[in-house]
Amino acid sequence: MGRFINLAPLLLFSLSFCLFPETTSAQLRQNYYARSCPNVESIVRTAVAKKFKQTFVTVPATIRLFFHDCFVQGCDASVMIASSGGNKAEKDHPDNLSLAGDGFDTVIKAKAALDAVPSCRNKVSCADILALATRDVVALSGGPSYAVELGRLDGLNSTAGSVNGKLPQPSFNLNQLNWLFAANGLSQKDMIALSAAHTVGFSHCSQFSNRIYSFGRQNAVDPMMNRTYATQLQQMCPKNVDPTIAVNMDPNTPRKFDNVYFTNLQPRTRFYSRT
Ligand code: HEM
Ligand SMILES: *[C@@H]1O[C@H](CO)[C@@H](O)[C@H](O)[C@H]1NC(C)=O
Ligand SMILES: *[C@@H]1O[C@H](CO)[C@@H](O)[C@H](O)[C@H]1NC(C)=O
Ligand SMILES: CC(=O)N[C@H]1CO[C@H](CO)[C@@H](O)[C@@H]1O
């Protein structure tokens, strides 16, 4: 991976913009590895499918890893760099504490499969592997498939400090979410669509317990919340639950990449009293 330098333009779901306008930007394209590693897509897909059979966690873990990688210095796989000596890398920032190991393992396994093919050895960036693997886990769990443009270069630089302020917090309001996504070239519509990823995977109860137990002055359920969903969350996350407990964000179809996460969120009433 040493030959890849982090000067590539950031690309997330084919919305690209230039982080370093002073450098010439390489254009990503679907057939980037046509000569060096023509079977890159099938090799990655086979490795990801094998990992998926071992554990479903592969799906949410890979998707979230891609998201966290892309929002910090672009999609350069720098989230995977290990800390060395006193240098804490991105993955050691508190916001990464809950990144599941299976996402890292998915990329490592796919890279090993590529490196086992002589012509592909050390040719494909981990950033591209992560982008392909994310597409593949979405499709494997029943979501849509899509073409992925390639040619990302791996970053060599990863610091825990670089994560500060780059990832959205569950406490963020709409303006804060819009602002953070806009900083990545993404619209409010993109932000909402991408949040659909929460149709798979876990959240620790502590991330949202205020919404189901101690919202506002009434110490009650957030009145905006879908009652059915709030009740399901309360059942899975009793009051004063062990903070290490994590629950399915979509309790209805936790292993399907579908739109049920959005259905779950539909509010009780069309008339909001809050502003
Ligand atoms: C819109 C702003 C977002 C916020 C505030 C947010 C917040 C969170 C939180 C609090 C968790 C639970 C972490 C834990 O307790 O362990 C989580 C999990 C997750 N997030 Fe997001 N997220 C956002 C956007 C996204 C986006 C854009 C994606 C990907 C496209 C994504 C993918 C995931 C996945 C797949 C999980 C489950 C991870 C697992 O089970 O291992 N999130 N998110
Ligand atoms: C890594 O990034 C940090 C912060 O962005 C910067 O101060 C440092 O010089 C970079 N190191 C290398 C080797 O590029
Ligand atoms: C609330 O969530 C449930 C479960 O996903 C869903 O069936 C329902 O349509 C949602 N909306 C309302 C208004 O209850
Ligand atoms: C998956 C992973 O590497 N998680 C790390 C996130 O940061 C914490 C704190 O440094 C590490 O202990 C985890 O291993």
mmCIF file of C-alpha atoms and ligand atoms in Angstrom:
data_model
loop_
_atom_site.group_PDB
_atom_site.id
_atom_site.type_symbol
_atom_site.label_atom_id
_atom_site.label_comp_id
_atom_site.label_asym_id
_atom_site.label_seq_id
_atom_site.Cartn_x
_atom_site.Cartn_y
_atom_site.Cartn_z
ATOM 1 C CA MET A 1 0.000 0.000 0.000
ATOM 2 C CA GLY A 2 3.023 2.234 0.395
ATOM 3 C CA ARG A 3 2.809 3.599 -3.111
ATOM 4 C CA PHE A 4 -0.544 5.262 -2.530
ATOM 5 C CA ILE A 5 -0.533 8.853 -1.398
ATOM 6 C CA ASN A 6 -3.565 10.657 -0.081
ATOM 7 C CA LEU A 7 -4.134 13.303 -2.727
ATOM 8 C CA ALA A 8 -7.212 11.759 -4.299
ATOM 9 C CA PRO A 9 -10.440 13.693 -4.483
ATOM 10 C CA LEU A 10 -13.021 12.553 -2.043
ATOM 11 C CA LEU A 11 -15.792 10.527 -3.488
ATOM 12 C CA LEU A 12 -18.788 9.276 -1.619
ATOM 13 C CA PHE A 13 -21.625 7.622 -3.469
ATOM 14 C CA SER A 14 -20.418 9.309 -6.670
ATOM 15 C CA LEU A 15 -20.705 12.838 -5.322
ATOM 16 C CA SER A 16 -17.219 14.204 -5.577
ATOM 17 C CA PHE A 17 -15.507 17.431 -4.801
ATOM 18 C CA CYS A 18 -11.914 18.430 -4.488
ATOM 19 C CA LEU A 19 -10.328 18.618 -1.047
ATOM 20 C CA PHE A 20 -7.023 19.840 -2.401
ATOM 21 C CA PRO A 21 -7.842 22.107 -5.344
ATOM 22 C CA GLU A 22 -4.156 22.942 -5.796
ATOM 23 C CA THR A 23 -3.293 19.373 -6.772
ATOM 24 C CA THR A 24 -4.256 17.722 -10.035
ATOM 25 C CA SER A 25 -7.083 15.339 -9.292
ATOM 26 C CA ALA A 26 -7.250 11.869 -10.729
ATOM 27 C CA GLN A 27 -10.657 10.970 -12.087
ATOM 28 C CA LEU A 28 -12.216 7.866 -10.575
ATOM 29 C CA ARG A 29 -13.548 5.359 -13.091
ATOM 30 C CA GLN A 30 -15.161 1.949 -13.120
ATOM 31 C CA ASN A 31 -12.440 0.148 -15.087
ATOM 32 C CA TYR A 32 -9.514 1.625 -13.165
ATOM 33 C CA TYR A 33 -7.938 -1.815 -12.609
ATOM 34 C CA ALA A 34 -8.788 -3.197 -16.076
ATOM 35 C CA ARG A 35 -5.144 -3.887 -16.824
ATOM 36 C CA SER A 36 -3.586 -4.411 -13.393
ATOM 37 C CA CYS A 37 -6.320 -6.528 -11.792
ATOM 38 C CA PRO A 38 -9.203 -7.191 -14.165
ATOM 39 C CA ASN A 39 -11.080 -9.494 -11.765
ATOM 40 C CA VAL A 40 -10.966 -7.126 -8.804
ATOM 41 C CA GLU A 41 -14.776 -6.947 -8.504
ATOM 42 C CA SER A 42 -15.379 -10.702 -8.426
ATOM 43 C CA ILE A 43 -12.434 -11.375 -6.114
ATOM 44 C CA VAL A 44 -13.676 -8.822 -3.597
ATOM 45 C CA ARG A 45 -17.282 -10.004 -3.938
ATOM 46 C CA THR A 46 -16.313 -13.634 -3.271
ATOM 47 C CA ALA A 47 -14.282 -12.697 -0.196
ATOM 48 C CA VAL A 48 -17.067 -10.478 1.141
ATOM 49 C CA ALA A 49 -19.710 -13.169 0.534
ATOM 50 C CA LYS A 50 -17.590 -15.667 2.480
ATOM 51 C CA LYS A 51 -17.258 -13.251 5.395
ATOM 52 C CA PHE A 52 -21.008 -12.481 5.221
ATOM 53 C CA LYS A 53 -21.778 -16.206 5.615
ATOM 54 C CA GLN A 54 -19.692 -16.265 8.791
ATOM 55 C CA THR A 55 -21.461 -13.330 10.433
ATOM 56 C CA PHE A 56 -24.165 -10.831 9.543
ATOM 57 C CA VAL A 57 -22.257 -8.167 11.497
ATOM 58 C CA THR A 58 -20.134 -7.930 8.346
ATOM 59 C CA VAL A 59 -22.903 -5.810 6.829
ATOM 60 C CA PRO A 60 -23.329 -2.955 9.327
ATOM 61 C CA ALA A 61 -19.675 -3.042 10.352
ATOM 62 C CA THR A 62 -18.440 -2.525 6.782
ATOM 63 C CA ILE A 63 -20.978 0.178 5.920
ATOM 64 C CA ARG A 64 -20.192 2.210 9.025
ATOM 65 C CA LEU A 65 -16.455 1.811 8.558
ATOM 66 C CA PHE A 66 -16.775 3.295 5.055
ATOM 67 C CA PHE A 67 -18.826 6.206 6.383
ATOM 68 C CA HIS A 68 -16.368 7.005 9.171
ATOM 69 C CA ASP A 69 -13.439 6.705 6.776
ATOM 70 C CA CYS A 70 -14.972 9.035 4.177
ATOM 71 C CA PHE A 71 -15.930 11.779 6.634
ATOM 72 C CA VAL A 72 -12.367 12.105 7.964
ATOM 73 C CA GLN A 73 -9.896 13.244 5.284
ATOM 74 C CA GLY A 74 -11.835 11.571 2.469
ATOM 75 C CA CYS A 75 -12.307 7.917 1.519
ATOM 76 C CA ASP A 76 -8.658 6.941 1.905
ATOM 77 C CA ALA A 77 -8.853 3.932 4.248
ATOM 78 C CA SER A 78 -6.919 5.946 6.829
ATOM 79 C CA VAL A 79 -9.443 4.734 9.408
ATOM 80 C CA MET A 80 -7.709 1.354 9.136
ATOM 81 C CA ILE A 81 -4.213 2.533 9.976
ATOM 82 C CA ALA A 82 -2.958 1.143 13.266
ATOM 83 C CA SER A 83 -1.708 3.430 15.985
ATOM 84 C CA SER A 84 2.021 3.235 16.429
ATOM 85 C CA GLY A 85 4.044 4.351 19.401
ATOM 86 C CA GLY A 86 2.523 7.435 20.972
ATOM 87 C CA ASN A 87 0.558 8.324 17.822
ATOM 88 C CA LYS A 88 -3.124 7.594 18.222
ATOM 89 C CA ALA A 89 -4.719 6.893 14.855
ATOM 90 C CA GLU A 90 -8.269 7.703 13.671
ATOM 91 C CA LYS A 91 -9.569 4.356 14.824
ATOM 92 C CA ASP A 92 -8.577 5.175 18.389
ATOM 93 C CA HIS A 93 -10.723 8.297 18.596
ATOM 94 C CA PRO A 94 -13.635 7.788 21.047
ATOM 95 C CA ASP A 95 -16.110 8.065 18.123
ATOM 96 C CA ASN A 96 -14.502 4.927 16.696
ATOM 97 C CA LEU A 97 -14.675 2.931 19.895
ATOM 98 C CA SER A 98 -17.746 1.105 18.654
ATOM 99 C CA LEU A 99 -16.588 0.365 15.100
ATOM 100 C CA ALA A 100 -17.058 -3.383 14.896
ATOM 101 C CA GLY A 101 -13.927 -5.391 14.139
ATOM 102 C CA ASP A 102 -15.739 -7.290 11.387
ATOM 103 C CA GLY A 103 -15.611 -4.239 9.097
ATOM 104 C CA PHE A 104 -11.822 -4.112 9.353
ATOM 105 C CA ASP A 105 -11.674 -7.882 8.935
ATOM 106 C CA THR A 106 -13.779 -7.722 5.756
ATOM 107 C CA VAL A 107 -11.257 -5.400 4.091
ATOM 108 C CA ILE A 108 -8.296 -7.428 5.379
ATOM 109 C CA LYS A 109 -9.802 -10.679 4.016
ATOM 110 C CA ALA A 110 -10.606 -9.143 0.626
ATOM 111 C CA LYS A 111 -7.121 -7.682 0.387
ATOM 112 C CA ALA A 112 -5.619 -11.085 1.218
ATOM 113 C CA ALA A 113 -7.723 -12.632 -1.565
ATOM 114 C CA LEU A 114 -6.474 -9.984 -4.016
ATOM 115 C CA ASP A 115 -2.875 -10.371 -2.909
ATOM 116 C CA ALA A 116 -3.112 -14.114 -3.530
ATOM 117 C CA VAL A 117 -3.511 -13.311 -7.244
ATOM 118 C CA PRO A 118 -0.032 -12.372 -8.536
ATOM 119 C CA SER A 119 -1.163 -9.640 -10.953
ATOM 120 C CA CYS A 120 -3.354 -7.999 -8.298
ATOM 121 C CA ARG A 121 -0.800 -8.100 -5.522
ATOM 122 C CA ASN A 122 -0.555 -4.640 -3.870
ATOM 123 C CA LYS A 123 -2.330 -3.061 -6.845
ATOM 124 C CA VAL A 124 -5.741 -2.341 -5.349
ATOM 125 C CA SER A 125 -6.050 0.339 -2.681
ATOM 126 C CA CYS A 126 -7.722 -0.513 0.612
ATOM 127 C CA ALA A 127 -9.895 2.573 0.027
ATOM 128 C CA ASP A 128 -11.267 0.978 -3.158
ATOM 129 C CA ILE A 129 -11.660 -2.402 -1.451
ATOM 130 C CA LEU A 130 -13.745 -0.731 1.286
ATOM 131 C CA ALA A 131 -15.918 1.060 -1.307
ATOM 132 C CA LEU A 132 -16.523 -2.196 -3.210
ATOM 133 C CA ALA A 133 -17.108 -4.223 -0.040
ATOM 134 C CA THR A 134 -19.702 -1.689 1.132
ATOM 135 C CA ARG A 135 -21.586 -2.013 -2.156
ATOM 136 C CA ASP A 136 -21.396 -5.803 -1.848
ATOM 137 C CA VAL A 137 -22.700 -6.022 1.735
ATOM 138 C CA VAL A 138 -25.626 -3.739 0.865
ATOM 139 C CA ALA A 139 -26.557 -6.062 -2.016
ATOM 140 C CA LEU A 140 -25.992 -9.229 0.055
ATOM 141 C CA SER A 141 -28.475 -8.004 2.674
ATOM 142 C CA GLY A 142 -31.199 -7.312 0.131
ATOM 143 C CA GLY A 143 -30.411 -3.721 -0.801
ATOM 144 C CA PRO A 144 -29.767 -2.337 -4.257
ATOM 145 C CA SER A 145 -26.513 -2.788 -6.119
ATOM 146 C CA TYR A 146 -24.703 -0.040 -7.962
ATOM 147 C CA ALA A 147 -21.568 0.539 -10.002
ATOM 148 C CA VAL A 148 -18.539 1.736 -8.018
ATOM 149 C CA GLU A 149 -15.942 4.022 -9.539
ATOM 150 C CA LEU A 150 -12.388 3.180 -8.536
ATOM 151 C CA GLY A 151 -8.972 4.753 -8.256
ATOM 152 C CA ARG A 152 -8.938 6.022 -4.662
ATOM 153 C CA LEU A 153 -5.500 6.273 -3.160
ATOM 154 C CA ASP A 154 -4.750 5.131 0.364
ATOM 155 C CA GLY A 155 -3.857 7.745 2.936
ATOM 156 C CA LEU A 156 -0.674 7.380 4.916
ATOM 157 C CA ASN A 157 -1.707 9.728 7.663
ATOM 158 C CA SER A 158 -4.145 8.941 10.430
ATOM 159 C CA THR A 159 -4.504 10.802 13.678
ATOM 160 C CA ALA A 160 -7.183 10.538 16.354
ATOM 161 C CA GLY A 161 -7.235 14.342 16.443
ATOM 162 C CA SER A 162 -8.315 14.542 12.799
ATOM 163 C CA VAL A 163 -11.633 12.897 13.750
ATOM 164 C CA ASN A 164 -12.660 15.746 16.075
ATOM 165 C CA GLY A 165 -15.837 17.406 14.826
ATOM 166 C CA LYS A 166 -15.968 15.352 11.620
ATOM 167 C CA LEU A 167 -18.582 12.771 12.602
ATOM 168 C CA PRO A 168 -22.242 13.404 13.415
ATOM 169 C CA GLN A 169 -23.407 12.890 16.980
ATOM 170 C CA PRO A 170 -26.808 11.430 17.921
ATOM 171 C CA SER A 171 -27.564 14.690 19.740
ATOM 172 C CA PHE A 172 -27.241 16.755 16.541
ATOM 173 C CA ASN A 173 -30.221 18.734 15.324
ATOM 174 C CA LEU A 174 -31.183 19.078 11.656
ATOM 175 C CA ASN A 175 -29.039 22.166 11.107
ATOM 176 C CA GLN A 176 -25.966 20.522 12.578
ATOM 177 C CA LEU A 177 -26.510 17.393 10.469
ATOM 178 C CA ASN A 178 -27.033 19.443 7.314
ATOM 179 C CA TRP A 179 -23.936 21.496 8.038
ATOM 180 C CA LEU A 180 -21.710 18.476 8.574
ATOM 181 C CA PHE A 181 -22.945 16.693 5.459
ATOM 182 C CA ALA A 182 -22.651 19.886 3.416
ATOM 183 C CA ALA A 183 -19.013 20.039 4.490
ATOM 184 C CA ASN A 184 -18.686 16.717 2.651
ATOM 185 C CA GLY A 185 -20.486 17.916 -0.467
ATOM 186 C CA LEU A 186 -23.739 16.216 0.515
ATOM 187 C CA SER A 187 -27.237 17.691 0.602
ATOM 188 C CA GLN A 188 -29.967 17.260 3.196
ATOM 189 C CA LYS A 189 -31.563 14.714 0.877
ATOM 190 C CA ASP A 190 -28.267 12.785 0.721
ATOM 191 C CA MET A 191 -28.038 12.913 4.528
ATOM 192 C CA ILE A 192 -31.512 11.433 4.926
ATOM 193 C CA ALA A 193 -30.942 8.781 2.239
ATOM 194 C CA LEU A 194 -27.590 7.748 3.698
ATOM 195 C CA SER A 195 -29.116 7.471 7.179
ATOM 196 C CA ALA A 196 -31.051 4.522 5.739
ATOM 197 C CA ALA A 197 -27.930 2.530 6.594
ATOM 198 C CA HIS A 198 -29.413 2.368 10.104
ATOM 199 C CA THR A 199 -31.800 -0.263 8.762
ATOM 200 C CA VAL A 200 -29.031 -2.677 9.761
ATOM 201 C CA GLY A 201 -26.755 -2.744 12.755
ATOM 202 C CA PHE A 202 -26.638 -1.897 16.406
ATOM 203 C CA SER A 203 -26.731 1.100 18.634
ATOM 204 C CA HIS A 204 -25.851 1.236 22.290
ATOM 205 C CA CYS A 205 -28.919 2.094 24.378
ATOM 206 C CA SER A 206 -27.060 5.036 25.911
ATOM 207 C CA GLN A 207 -27.023 6.784 22.502
ATOM 208 C CA PHE A 208 -30.772 7.378 22.547
ATOM 209 C CA SER A 209 -32.024 6.581 26.063
ATOM 210 C CA ASN A 210 -32.878 10.250 26.634
ATOM 211 C CA ARG A 211 -35.328 10.069 23.723
ATOM 212 C CA ILE A 212 -37.297 7.195 25.241
ATOM 213 C CA TYR A 213 -37.081 8.005 28.968
ATOM 214 C CA SER A 214 -36.025 11.494 29.849
ATOM 215 C CA PHE A 215 -36.996 13.735 27.005
ATOM 216 C CA GLY A 216 -37.616 17.368 27.871
ATOM 217 C CA ARG A 217 -39.087 18.596 31.113
ATOM 218 C CA GLN A 218 -41.767 15.907 31.183
ATOM 219 C CA ASN A 219 -39.165 13.135 31.538
ATOM 220 C CA ALA A 220 -41.033 11.170 28.932
ATOM 221 C CA VAL A 221 -40.821 9.753 25.433
ATOM 222 C CA ASP A 222 -39.885 12.247 22.747
ATOM 223 C CA PRO A 223 -43.376 13.243 21.499
ATOM 224 C CA MET A 224 -42.075 13.203 17.911
ATOM 225 C CA MET A 225 -41.239 9.527 18.113
ATOM 226 C CA ASN A 226 -43.292 6.755 16.610
ATOM 227 C CA ARG A 227 -44.973 5.108 19.646
ATOM 228 C CA THR A 228 -44.525 1.594 18.323
ATOM 229 C CA TYR A 229 -40.838 2.165 17.741
ATOM 230 C CA ALA A 230 -40.364 3.879 21.112
ATOM 231 C CA THR A 231 -42.029 0.946 22.890
ATOM 232 C CA GLN A 232 -39.836 -1.557 21.064
ATOM 233 C CA LEU A 233 -36.737 0.404 22.047
ATOM 234 C CA GLN A 234 -37.910 0.603 25.675
ATOM 235 C CA GLN A 235 -38.396 -3.169 25.769
ATOM 236 C CA MET A 236 -34.892 -3.769 24.439
ATOM 237 C CA CYS A 237 -33.335 -1.032 26.555
ATOM 238 C CA PRO A 238 -34.827 -1.002 30.059
ATOM 239 C CA LYS A 239 -34.193 2.076 32.210
ATOM 240 C CA ASN A 240 -30.653 2.208 33.603
ATOM 241 C CA VAL A 241 -29.624 -0.556 31.249
ATOM 242 C CA ASP A 242 -26.039 -1.804 31.185
ATOM 243 C CA PRO A 243 -24.296 0.773 28.975
ATOM 244 C CA THR A 244 -22.512 -1.945 27.030
ATOM 245 C CA ILE A 245 -25.816 -3.327 25.686
ATOM 246 C CA ALA A 246 -26.415 -2.644 21.985
ATOM 247 C CA VAL A 247 -29.693 -3.249 20.159
ATOM 248 C CA ASN A 248 -30.897 -3.473 16.579
ATOM 249 C CA MET A 249 -31.728 -0.020 15.256
ATOM 250 C CA ASP A 250 -34.405 -1.605 13.064
ATOM 251 C CA PRO A 251 -35.979 -4.212 15.363
ATOM 252 C CA ASN A 252 -38.509 -5.226 12.685
ATOM 253 C CA THR A 253 -36.221 -6.413 9.878
ATOM 254 C CA PRO A 254 -32.733 -6.157 11.417
ATOM 255 C CA ARG A 255 -31.083 -8.288 8.737
ATOM 256 C CA LYS A 256 -32.569 -6.648 5.691
ATOM 257 C CA PHE A 257 -31.304 -3.576 3.908
ATOM 258 C CA ASP A 258 -34.774 -2.158 3.284
ATOM 259 C CA ASN A 259 -36.662 1.061 4.042
ATOM 260 C CA VAL A 260 -38.222 -0.124 7.297
ATOM 261 C CA TYR A 261 -35.929 2.154 9.301
ATOM 262 C CA PHE A 262 -37.796 5.067 7.746
ATOM 263 C CA THR A 263 -41.183 3.473 8.447
ATOM 264 C CA ASN A 264 -40.164 3.017 12.076
ATOM 265 C CA LEU A 265 -39.388 6.694 12.340
ATOM 266 C CA GLN A 266 -42.675 7.942 10.989
ATOM 267 C CA PRO A 267 -44.065 10.207 13.691
ATOM 268 C CA ARG A 268 -47.290 9.681 15.585
ATOM 269 C CA THR A 269 -48.871 12.833 14.362
ATOM 270 C CA ARG A 270 -48.579 15.144 11.425
ATOM 271 C CA PHE A 271 -48.989 18.181 13.685
ATOM 272 C CA TYR A 272 -45.770 18.929 15.492
ATOM 273 C CA SER A 273 -45.920 21.093 18.559
ATOM 274 C CA ARG A 274 -42.148 21.501 18.728
ATOM 275 C CA THR A 275 -40.287 23.899 16.498
HETATM 276 C C1 HEM B 1 -26.919 11.231 9.983
HETATM 277 C C2 HEM B 1 -26.037 11.227 10.972
HETATM 278 C C3 HEM B 1 -25.644 9.974 11.702
HETATM 279 C C4 HEM B 1 -25.617 9.820 13.038
HETATM 280 C C5 HEM B 1 -25.944 10.871 14.088
HETATM 281 C C6 HEM B 1 -25.227 8.451 13.294
HETATM 282 C C7 HEM B 1 -25.105 7.893 14.552
HETATM 283 C C8 HEM B 1 -24.916 6.569 14.801
HETATM 284 C C9 HEM B 1 -24.886 5.989 16.113
HETATM 285 C C10 HEM B 1 -25.038 6.759 17.421
HETATM 286 C C11 HEM B 1 -24.718 4.660 15.964
HETATM 287 C C12 HEM B 1 -24.631 3.626 17.080
HETATM 288 C C13 HEM B 1 -23.207 3.461 17.508
HETATM 289 C C14 HEM B 1 -23.117 2.603 18.740
HETATM 290 O O1 HEM B 1 -23.771 2.870 19.721
HETATM 291 O O2 HEM B 1 -22.344 1.638 18.712
HETATM 292 C C15 HEM B 1 -24.638 4.379 14.550
HETATM 293 C C16 HEM B 1 -24.474 3.136 14.005
HETATM 294 C C17 HEM B 1 -24.386 2.897 12.653
HETATM 295 N N1 HEM B 1 -24.317 3.845 11.672
HETATM 296 FE FE1 HEM B 1 -24.700 5.809 11.867
HETATM 297 N N2 HEM B 1 -25.009 7.815 12.120
HETATM 298 C C18 HEM B 1 -25.247 8.710 11.113
HETATM 299 C C19 HEM B 1 -25.103 8.467 9.750
HETATM 300 C C20 HEM B 1 -24.711 7.266 9.208
HETATM 301 C C21 HEM B 1 -24.399 7.073 7.806
HETATM 302 C C22 HEM B 1 -24.405 8.172 6.747
HETATM 303 C C23 HEM B 1 -24.089 5.756 7.667
HETATM 304 C C24 HEM B 1 -23.674 5.008 6.436
HETATM 305 C C25 HEM B 1 -24.080 5.312 5.200
HETATM 306 C C26 HEM B 1 -24.224 5.134 8.976
HETATM 307 C C27 HEM B 1 -24.060 3.796 9.233
HETATM 308 C C28 HEM B 1 -24.211 3.212 10.467
HETATM 309 C C29 HEM B 1 -24.259 1.769 10.674
HETATM 310 C C30 HEM B 1 -24.241 0.703 9.585
HETATM 311 C C31 HEM B 1 -24.351 1.572 12.054
HETATM 312 C C32 HEM B 1 -24.398 0.233 12.776
HETATM 313 C C33 HEM B 1 -22.978 -0.207 13.082
HETATM 314 C C34 HEM B 1 -22.871 -1.602 13.682
HETATM 315 O O3 HEM B 1 -23.865 -2.252 13.976
HETATM 316 O O4 HEM B 1 -21.719 -2.077 13.846
HETATM 317 N N3 HEM B 1 -24.575 6.083 9.879
HETATM 318 N N4 HEM B 1 -24.759 5.572 13.873
HETATM 319 C C1 LIG B 2 -0.650 14.208 9.259
HETATM 320 O O1 LIG B 2 -1.719 15.100 9.498
HETATM 321 C C2 LIG B 2 -1.475 16.030 10.532
HETATM 322 C C3 LIG B 2 -2.756 16.786 10.822
HETATM 323 O O2 LIG B 2 -3.522 16.944 9.675
HETATM 324 C C4 LIG B 2 -0.318 16.932 10.092
HETATM 325 O O3 LIG B 2 -0.027 17.871 11.106
HETATM 326 C C5 LIG B 2 0.908 16.076 9.828
HETATM 327 O O4 LIG B 2 1.948 16.875 9.320
HETATM 328 C C6 LIG B 2 0.599 14.970 8.833
HETATM 329 N N1 LIG B 2 1.736 14.046 8.748
HETATM 330 C C7 LIG B 2 2.189 13.580 7.598
HETATM 331 C C8 LIG B 2 3.314 12.609 7.693
HETATM 332 O O5 LIG B 2 1.702 13.893 6.526
HETATM 333 C C1 LIG B 3 -44.657 3.380 13.305
HETATM 334 O O1 LIG B 3 -43.832 2.241 13.220
HETATM 335 C C2 LIG B 3 -44.485 1.049 12.881
HETATM 336 C C3 LIG B 3 -43.463 -0.071 12.919
HETATM 337 O O2 LIG B 3 -42.458 0.126 12.010
HETATM 338 C C4 LIG B 3 -45.140 1.202 11.513
HETATM 339 O O3 LIG B 3 -45.824 0.034 11.185
HETATM 340 C C5 LIG B 3 -46.046 2.402 11.506
HETATM 341 O O4 LIG B 3 -46.551 2.614 10.202
HETATM 342 C C6 LIG B 3 -45.313 3.643 11.963
HETATM 343 N N1 LIG B 3 -46.117 4.840 11.879
HETATM 344 C C7 LIG B 3 -47.115 5.157 12.700
HETATM 345 C C8 LIG B 3 -47.812 6.438 12.414
HETATM 346 O O5 LIG B 3 -47.439 4.479 13.623
HETATM 347 C C1 LIG B 4 -12.105 -1.692 15.968
HETATM 348 C C2 LIG B 4 -11.062 -0.911 16.650
HETATM 349 O O1 LIG B 4 -9.923 -0.855 16.237
HETATM 350 N N1 LIG B 4 -11.473 -0.235 17.708
HETATM 351 C C3 LIG B 4 -10.577 0.545 18.520
HETATM 352 C C4 LIG B 4 -11.159 1.931 18.747
HETATM 353 O O2 LIG B 4 -10.462 2.636 19.731
HETATM 354 C C5 LIG B 4 -10.316 1.962 20.960
HETATM 355 C C6 LIG B 4 -9.676 2.912 21.962
HETATM 356 O O3 LIG B 4 -8.367 3.209 21.628
HETATM 357 C C7 LIG B 4 -9.540 0.667 20.776
HETATM 358 O O4 LIG B 4 -9.403 -0.021 22.011
HETATM 359 C C8 LIG B 4 -10.325 -0.199 19.810
HETATM 360 O O5 LIG B 4 -9.618 -1.393 19.541
#
